[in-house]
Coordinates of C-alpha atoms and ligand atoms in Angstrom, one line a residue:
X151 CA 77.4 143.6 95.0
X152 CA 77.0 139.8 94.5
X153 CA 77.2 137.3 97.3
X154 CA 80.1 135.4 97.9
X155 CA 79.7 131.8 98.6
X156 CA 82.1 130.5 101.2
X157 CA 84.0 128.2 99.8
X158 CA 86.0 125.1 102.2
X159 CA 88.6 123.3 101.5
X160 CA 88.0 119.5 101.4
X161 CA 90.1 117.2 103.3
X162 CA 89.6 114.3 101.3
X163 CA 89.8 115.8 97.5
X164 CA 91.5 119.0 98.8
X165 CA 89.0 121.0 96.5
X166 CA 87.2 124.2 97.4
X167 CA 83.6 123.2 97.7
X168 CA 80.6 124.6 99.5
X169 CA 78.7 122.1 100.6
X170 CA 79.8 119.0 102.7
X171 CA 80.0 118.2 106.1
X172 CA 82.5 119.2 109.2
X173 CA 84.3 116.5 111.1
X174 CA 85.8 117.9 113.6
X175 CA 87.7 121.1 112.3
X176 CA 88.3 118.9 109.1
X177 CA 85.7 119.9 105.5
X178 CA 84.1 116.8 103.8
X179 CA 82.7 117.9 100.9
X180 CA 79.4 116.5 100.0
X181 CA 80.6 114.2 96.9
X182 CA 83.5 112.8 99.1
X183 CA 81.1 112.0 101.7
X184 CA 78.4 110.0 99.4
X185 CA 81.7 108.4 98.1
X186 CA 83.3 107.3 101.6
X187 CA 79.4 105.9 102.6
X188 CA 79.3 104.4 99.4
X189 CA 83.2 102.8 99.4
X190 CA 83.4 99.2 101.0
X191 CA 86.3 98.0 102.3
X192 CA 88.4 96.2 100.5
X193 CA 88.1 99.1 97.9
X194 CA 91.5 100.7 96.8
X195 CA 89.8 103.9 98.1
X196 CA 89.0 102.9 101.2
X197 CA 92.7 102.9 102.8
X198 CA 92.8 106.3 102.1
X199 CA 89.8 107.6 103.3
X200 CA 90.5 105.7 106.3
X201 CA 93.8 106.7 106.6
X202 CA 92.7 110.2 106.5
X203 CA 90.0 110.2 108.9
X204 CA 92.0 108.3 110.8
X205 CA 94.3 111.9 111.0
X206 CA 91.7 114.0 112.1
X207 CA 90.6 112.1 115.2
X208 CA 92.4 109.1 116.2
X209 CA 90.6 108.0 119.7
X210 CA 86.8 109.2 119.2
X211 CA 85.9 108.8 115.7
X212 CA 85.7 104.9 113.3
X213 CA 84.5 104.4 109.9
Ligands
ZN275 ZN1 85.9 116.5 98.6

């Protein structure tokens, strides 16, 4: 019997990955996160990791 990795689902990519971070009840995975640190704004992918953070908690958490 092997062990099975849990895999989440990431908000941001919507991939099944098993490492990343949770927000919330909302899955980061840990490539999405290193990207959204690393994304300025101003990038075109900015907007939409904003936009989507913005979805999971709109009073108590800013980018
Ligand atoms: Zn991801």
């Amino acid at each position: 019997m092997s062990e099975k990795v849990i895999q989440k689902h990431c908000g941001i990519c919507e991939k099944e990955k098993e490492d990343g971070i949770f927000l919330y009840h909302f899955f980061i995975c840990s490539e999405c996160e290193k990207e959204i640190v690393n994304t300025k704004p101003g990038e075109s992918n900015y907007q939409m990791f904003v936009k989507k953070l913005r979805a999971i908690n709109q009073s108590s958490y800013t980018l």
